[in-house]
Short mmCIF file of C-alpha atoms and ligand atoms in Angstrom, two decimals:
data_model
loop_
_atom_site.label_atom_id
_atom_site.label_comp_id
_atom_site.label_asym_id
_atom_site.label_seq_id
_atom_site.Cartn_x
_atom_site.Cartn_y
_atom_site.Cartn_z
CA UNK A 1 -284.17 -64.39 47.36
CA UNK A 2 -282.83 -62.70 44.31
CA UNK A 3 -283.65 -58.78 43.91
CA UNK A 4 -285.11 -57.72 40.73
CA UNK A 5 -282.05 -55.96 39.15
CA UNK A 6 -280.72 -59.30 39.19
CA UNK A 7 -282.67 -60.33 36.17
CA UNK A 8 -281.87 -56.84 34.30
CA UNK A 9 -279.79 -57.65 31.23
CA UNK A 10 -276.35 -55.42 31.26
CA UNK A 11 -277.06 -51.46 30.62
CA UNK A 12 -281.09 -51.67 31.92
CA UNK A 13 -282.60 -48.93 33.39
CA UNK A 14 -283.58 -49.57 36.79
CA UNK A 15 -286.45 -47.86 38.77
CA UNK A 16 -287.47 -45.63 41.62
CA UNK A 17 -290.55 -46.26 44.06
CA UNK A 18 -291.77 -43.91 46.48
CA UNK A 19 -292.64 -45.87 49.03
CA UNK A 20 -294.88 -44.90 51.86
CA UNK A 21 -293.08 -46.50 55.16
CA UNK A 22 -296.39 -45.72 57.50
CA UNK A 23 -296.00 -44.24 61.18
CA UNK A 24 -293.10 -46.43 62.25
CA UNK A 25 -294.77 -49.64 63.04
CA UNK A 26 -293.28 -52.26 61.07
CA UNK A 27 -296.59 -54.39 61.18
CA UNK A 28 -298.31 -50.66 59.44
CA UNK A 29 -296.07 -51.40 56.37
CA UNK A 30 -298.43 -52.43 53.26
CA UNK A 31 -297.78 -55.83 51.33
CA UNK A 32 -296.58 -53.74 48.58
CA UNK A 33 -294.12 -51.40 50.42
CA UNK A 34 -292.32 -54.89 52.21
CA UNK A 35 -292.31 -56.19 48.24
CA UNK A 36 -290.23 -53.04 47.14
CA UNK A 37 -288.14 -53.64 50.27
CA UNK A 38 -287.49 -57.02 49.60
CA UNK A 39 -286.47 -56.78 45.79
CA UNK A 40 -284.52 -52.94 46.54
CA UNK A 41 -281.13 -52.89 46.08
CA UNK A 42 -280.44 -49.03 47.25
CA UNK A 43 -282.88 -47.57 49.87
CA UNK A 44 -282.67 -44.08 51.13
CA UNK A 45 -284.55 -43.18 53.90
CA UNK A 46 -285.91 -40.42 56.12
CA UNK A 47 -285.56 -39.92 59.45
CA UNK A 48 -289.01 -40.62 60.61
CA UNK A 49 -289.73 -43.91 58.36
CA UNK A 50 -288.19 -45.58 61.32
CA UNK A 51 -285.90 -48.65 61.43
CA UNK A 52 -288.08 -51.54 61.58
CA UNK A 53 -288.47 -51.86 57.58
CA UNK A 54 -284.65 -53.01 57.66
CA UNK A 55 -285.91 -56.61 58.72
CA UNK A 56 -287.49 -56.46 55.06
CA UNK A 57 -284.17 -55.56 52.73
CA UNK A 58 -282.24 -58.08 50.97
CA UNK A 59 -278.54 -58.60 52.87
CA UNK A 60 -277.03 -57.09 49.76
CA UNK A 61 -279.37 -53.79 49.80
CA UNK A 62 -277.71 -50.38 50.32
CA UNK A 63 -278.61 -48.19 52.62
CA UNK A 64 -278.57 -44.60 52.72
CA UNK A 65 -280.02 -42.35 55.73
CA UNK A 66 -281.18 -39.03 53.64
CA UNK A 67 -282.63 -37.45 56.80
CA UNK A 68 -281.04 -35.27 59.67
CA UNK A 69 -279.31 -37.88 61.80
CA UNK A 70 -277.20 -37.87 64.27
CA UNK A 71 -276.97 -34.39 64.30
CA UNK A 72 -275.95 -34.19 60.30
CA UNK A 73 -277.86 -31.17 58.15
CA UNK A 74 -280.08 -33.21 56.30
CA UNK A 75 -278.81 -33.46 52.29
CA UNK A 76 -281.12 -31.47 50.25
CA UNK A 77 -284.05 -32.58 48.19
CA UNK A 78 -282.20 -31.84 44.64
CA UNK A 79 -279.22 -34.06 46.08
CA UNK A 80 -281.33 -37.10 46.83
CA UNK A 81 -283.59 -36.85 43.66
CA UNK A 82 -280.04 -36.89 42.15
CA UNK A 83 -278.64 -39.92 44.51
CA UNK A 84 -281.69 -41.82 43.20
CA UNK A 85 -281.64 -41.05 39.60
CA UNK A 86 -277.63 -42.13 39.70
CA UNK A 87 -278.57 -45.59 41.06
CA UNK A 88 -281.52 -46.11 38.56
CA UNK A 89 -279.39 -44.98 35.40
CA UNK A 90 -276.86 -47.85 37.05
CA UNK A 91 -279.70 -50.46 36.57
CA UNK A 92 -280.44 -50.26 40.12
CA UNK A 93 -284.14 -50.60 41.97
CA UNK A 94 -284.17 -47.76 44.48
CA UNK A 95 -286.48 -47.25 46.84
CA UNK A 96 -287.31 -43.40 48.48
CA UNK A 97 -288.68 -44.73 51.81
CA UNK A 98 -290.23 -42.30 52.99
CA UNK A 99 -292.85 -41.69 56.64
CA UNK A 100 -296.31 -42.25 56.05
CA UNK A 101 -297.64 -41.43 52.76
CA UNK A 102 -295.24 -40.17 50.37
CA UNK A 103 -297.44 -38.21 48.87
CA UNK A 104 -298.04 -35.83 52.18
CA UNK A 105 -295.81 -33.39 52.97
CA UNK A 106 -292.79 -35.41 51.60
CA UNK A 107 -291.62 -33.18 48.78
CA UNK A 108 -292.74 -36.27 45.89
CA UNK A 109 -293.56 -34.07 43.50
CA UNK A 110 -289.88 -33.05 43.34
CA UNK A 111 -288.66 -36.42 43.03
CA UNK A 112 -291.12 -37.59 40.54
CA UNK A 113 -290.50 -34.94 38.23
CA UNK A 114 -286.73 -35.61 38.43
CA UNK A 115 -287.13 -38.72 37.89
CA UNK A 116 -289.69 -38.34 35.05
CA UNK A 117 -287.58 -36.01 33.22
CA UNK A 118 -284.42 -38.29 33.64
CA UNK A 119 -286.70 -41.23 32.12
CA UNK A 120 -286.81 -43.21 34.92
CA UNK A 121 -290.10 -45.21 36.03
CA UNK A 122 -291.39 -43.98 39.14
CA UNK A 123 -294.18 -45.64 41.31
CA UNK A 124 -295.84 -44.63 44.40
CA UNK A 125 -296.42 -46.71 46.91
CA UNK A 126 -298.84 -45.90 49.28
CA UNK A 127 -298.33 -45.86 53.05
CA UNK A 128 -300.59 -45.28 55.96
CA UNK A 129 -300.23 -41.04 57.08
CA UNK A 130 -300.06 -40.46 60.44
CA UNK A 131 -303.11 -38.48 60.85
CA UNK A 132 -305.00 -41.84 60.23
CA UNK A 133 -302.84 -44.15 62.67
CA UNK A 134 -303.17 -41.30 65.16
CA UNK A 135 -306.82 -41.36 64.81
CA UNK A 136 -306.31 -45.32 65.35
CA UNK A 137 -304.11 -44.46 68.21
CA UNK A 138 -307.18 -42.58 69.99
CA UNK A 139 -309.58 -44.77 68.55
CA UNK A 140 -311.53 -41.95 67.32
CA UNK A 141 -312.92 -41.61 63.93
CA UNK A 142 -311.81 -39.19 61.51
CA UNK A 143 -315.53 -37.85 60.27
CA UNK A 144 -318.84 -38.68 62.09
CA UNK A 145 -322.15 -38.44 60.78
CA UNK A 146 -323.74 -35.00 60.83
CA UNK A 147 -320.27 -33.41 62.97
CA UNK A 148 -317.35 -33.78 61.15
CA UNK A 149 -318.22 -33.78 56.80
CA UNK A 150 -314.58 -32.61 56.05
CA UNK A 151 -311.24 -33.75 56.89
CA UNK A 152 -308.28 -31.58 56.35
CA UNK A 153 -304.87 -31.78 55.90
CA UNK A 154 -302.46 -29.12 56.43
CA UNK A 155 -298.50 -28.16 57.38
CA UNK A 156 -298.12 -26.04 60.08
CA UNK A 157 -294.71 -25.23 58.98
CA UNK A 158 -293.29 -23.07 55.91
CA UNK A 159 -290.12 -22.86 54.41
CA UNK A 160 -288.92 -20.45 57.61
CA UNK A 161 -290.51 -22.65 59.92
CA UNK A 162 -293.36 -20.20 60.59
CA UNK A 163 -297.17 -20.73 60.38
CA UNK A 164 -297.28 -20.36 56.56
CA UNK A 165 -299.17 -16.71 55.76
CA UNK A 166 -301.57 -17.64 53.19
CA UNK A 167 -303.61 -20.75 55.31
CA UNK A 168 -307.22 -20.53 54.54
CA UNK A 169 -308.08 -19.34 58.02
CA UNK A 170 -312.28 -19.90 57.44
CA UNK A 171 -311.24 -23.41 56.54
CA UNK A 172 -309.43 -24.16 59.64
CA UNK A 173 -311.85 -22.86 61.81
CA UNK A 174 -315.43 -24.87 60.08
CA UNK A 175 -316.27 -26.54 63.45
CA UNK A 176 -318.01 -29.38 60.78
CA UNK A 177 -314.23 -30.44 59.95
CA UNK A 178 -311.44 -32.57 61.57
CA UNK A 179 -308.36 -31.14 60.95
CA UNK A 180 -304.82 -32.91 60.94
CA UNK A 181 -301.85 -30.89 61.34
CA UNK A 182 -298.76 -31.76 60.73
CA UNK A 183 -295.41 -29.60 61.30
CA UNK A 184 -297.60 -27.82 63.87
CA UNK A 185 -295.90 -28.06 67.14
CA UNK A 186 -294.22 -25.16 67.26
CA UNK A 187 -296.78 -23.15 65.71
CA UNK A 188 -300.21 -24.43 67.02
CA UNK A 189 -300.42 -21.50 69.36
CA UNK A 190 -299.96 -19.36 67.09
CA UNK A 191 -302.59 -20.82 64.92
CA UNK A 192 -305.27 -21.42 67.55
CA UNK A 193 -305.21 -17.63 68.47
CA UNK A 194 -306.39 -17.24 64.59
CA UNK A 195 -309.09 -19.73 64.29
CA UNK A 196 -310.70 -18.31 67.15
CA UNK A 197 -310.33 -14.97 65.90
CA UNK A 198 -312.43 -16.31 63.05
CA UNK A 199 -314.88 -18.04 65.31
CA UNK A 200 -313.79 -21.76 66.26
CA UNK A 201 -314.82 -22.24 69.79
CA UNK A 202 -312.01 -22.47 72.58
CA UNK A 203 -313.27 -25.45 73.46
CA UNK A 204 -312.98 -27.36 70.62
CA UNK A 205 -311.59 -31.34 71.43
CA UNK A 206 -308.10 -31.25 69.99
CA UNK A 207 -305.25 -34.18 70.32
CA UNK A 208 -301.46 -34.44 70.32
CA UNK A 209 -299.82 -37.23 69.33
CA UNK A 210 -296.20 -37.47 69.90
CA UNK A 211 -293.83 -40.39 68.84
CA UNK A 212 -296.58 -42.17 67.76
CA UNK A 213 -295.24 -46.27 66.44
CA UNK A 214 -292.57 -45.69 68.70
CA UNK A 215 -291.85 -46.69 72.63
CA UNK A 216 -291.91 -43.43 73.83
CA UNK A 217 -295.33 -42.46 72.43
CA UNK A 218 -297.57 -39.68 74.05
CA UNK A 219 -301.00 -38.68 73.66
CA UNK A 220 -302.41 -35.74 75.20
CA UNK A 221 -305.94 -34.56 74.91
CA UNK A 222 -307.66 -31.66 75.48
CA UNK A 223 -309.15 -28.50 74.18
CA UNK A 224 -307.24 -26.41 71.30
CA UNK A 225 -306.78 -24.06 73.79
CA UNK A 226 -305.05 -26.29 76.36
CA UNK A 227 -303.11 -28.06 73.79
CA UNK A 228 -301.92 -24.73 72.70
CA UNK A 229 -301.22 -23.15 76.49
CA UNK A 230 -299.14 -26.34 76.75
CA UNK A 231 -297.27 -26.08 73.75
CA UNK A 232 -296.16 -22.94 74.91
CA UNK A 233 -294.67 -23.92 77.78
CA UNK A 234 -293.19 -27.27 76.81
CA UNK A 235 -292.52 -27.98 73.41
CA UNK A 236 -292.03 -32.11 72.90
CA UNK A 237 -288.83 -33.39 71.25
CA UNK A 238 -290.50 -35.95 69.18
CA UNK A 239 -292.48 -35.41 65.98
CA UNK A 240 -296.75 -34.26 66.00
CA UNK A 241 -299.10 -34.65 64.62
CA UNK A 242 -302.39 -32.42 66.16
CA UNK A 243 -305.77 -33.29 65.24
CA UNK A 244 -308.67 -31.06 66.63
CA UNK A 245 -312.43 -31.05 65.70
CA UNK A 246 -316.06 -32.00 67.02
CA UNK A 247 -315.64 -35.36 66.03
CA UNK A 248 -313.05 -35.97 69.10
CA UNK A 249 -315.29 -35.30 71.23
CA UNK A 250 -315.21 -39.15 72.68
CA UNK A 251 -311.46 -39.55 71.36
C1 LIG B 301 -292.44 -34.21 56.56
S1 LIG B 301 -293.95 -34.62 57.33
C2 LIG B 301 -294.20 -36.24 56.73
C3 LIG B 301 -295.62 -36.71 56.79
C4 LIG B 301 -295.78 -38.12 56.27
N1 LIG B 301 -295.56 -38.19 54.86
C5 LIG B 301 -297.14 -38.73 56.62
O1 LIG B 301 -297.91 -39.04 55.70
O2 LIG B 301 -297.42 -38.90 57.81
C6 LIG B 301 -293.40 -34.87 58.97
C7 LIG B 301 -294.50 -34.62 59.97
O3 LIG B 301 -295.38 -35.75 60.01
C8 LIG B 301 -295.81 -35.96 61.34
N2 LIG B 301 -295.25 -37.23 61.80
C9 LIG B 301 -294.50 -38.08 61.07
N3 LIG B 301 -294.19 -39.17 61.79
C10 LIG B 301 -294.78 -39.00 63.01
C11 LIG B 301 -294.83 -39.77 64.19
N4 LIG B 301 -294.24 -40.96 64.26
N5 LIG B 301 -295.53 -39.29 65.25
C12 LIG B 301 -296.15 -38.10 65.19
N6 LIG B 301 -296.12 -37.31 64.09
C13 LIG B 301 -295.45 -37.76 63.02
C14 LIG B 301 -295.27 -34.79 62.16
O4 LIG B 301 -296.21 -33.75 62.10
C15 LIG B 301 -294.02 -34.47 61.40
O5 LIG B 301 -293.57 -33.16 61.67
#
């Protein structure tokens, strides 16, 4: 199958796509992210966009791990914006594979504005976020009639790796919300002492969702504070995602 830079003429620009690479299950890919694969002749990829997608790539495709493997410091973001850009000015098709949706908590607005402002076309392709495929996971919806009007969002992790200091506390703790957190494991008990200092029951249904599109996947349920007491004593080694709300009641 050719790729697409094959029909560039000599000197074209090529492009980048920011492609969402879903929770790790190859079959979780969209139509349109195993397109970009197939036709891609560089792809750099994060850690936790998993290794199925390489079924996808075209024998010639490139690729290039941009996450913290095998023990390396992961490179950082300027230097991949600026890996990608160099392989699009080359008349390349590069694709930023990224976990989940690229546009959550994956820096994108960095690399589309470097690639906007080097005049490269950028596209974004969707992918399904983890929150969602955990909710799958459970088999639990998201929202639910008359409980749950709101879902949220939100990192549990700034820059220094602490809960970040300006979260909108209220927010957190509307019991009429599901909330997805991602980044969180290391500060969820930190966080859970807040939002019931500002009035979310103890009891409130929470989940944890470790590994999840992976073999070693583990769920544990229970209450925010439970999830929280165990976090505290044993932190997994996989990635999180924490989801807590009414609306799990049944989860
Ligand atoms: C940098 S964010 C990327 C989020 C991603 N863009 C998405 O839409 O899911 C990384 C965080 O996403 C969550 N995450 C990503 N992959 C996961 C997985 N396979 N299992 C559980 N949590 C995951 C964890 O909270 C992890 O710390």
């Amino acid at each position: 199958m050719p790729k697409s830079s094959d029909h560039h003429g000599a000197g074209a620009t090529g492009s980048i796509a920011l492609v969402g690479a879903g929770p790790g299950d190859a079959d979780l890919l969209t139509l349109r992210a195993i397109k970009r694969l197939q036709t891609a002749d560089i792809v750099l990829y994060d850690d936790l966009a998993g290794e199925d997608f390489m079924a996808y790539l075209h024998p010639d495709a490139e690729l290039i791990a941009v996450g913290k493997r095998a023990g390396h410091p992961s490179p950082r973001q300027d230097e991949v914006s600026r890996l990608a850009i160099a392989h699009a000015l080359l008349g390349k098709n590069v694709v930023r594979l990224k976990a989940g949706d690229p546009t959550l908590f994956a820096r994108a607005d960095e690399e589309l504005r470097a690639a906007r402002d080097a005049g490269i076309a950028v596209e974004i392709v969707p992918g399904i976020t983890t929150a969602t495929a955990a909710a799958a996971a459970i088999g639990a919806s998201l929202t639910k009639r008359g409980v749950a009007r709101r879902v949220q969002f939100v990192t549990g992790h700034d820059v220094d790796g602490r809960l970040p200091r300006d979260l909108d506390l209220a927010a957190l703790a509307d019991p009429t919300a599901t909330t997805c957190v991602y980044m969180g494991k290391a500060t969820f008990p930190g966080l859970t002492e807040q939002l019931i200092a500002h009035g979310l029951s103890a009891a409130t249904p929470a989940v944890i969702v470790e590994s999840l599109g992976s073999e070693t996947t583990k769920i544990l349920r229970g209450t925010i504070a439970e999830i929280a007491a165990r976090l505290t004593i044993d932190r997994p080694s996989g990635p999180c995602i924490i989801l807590y709300g009414a609306a799990l009641a049944e989860a």
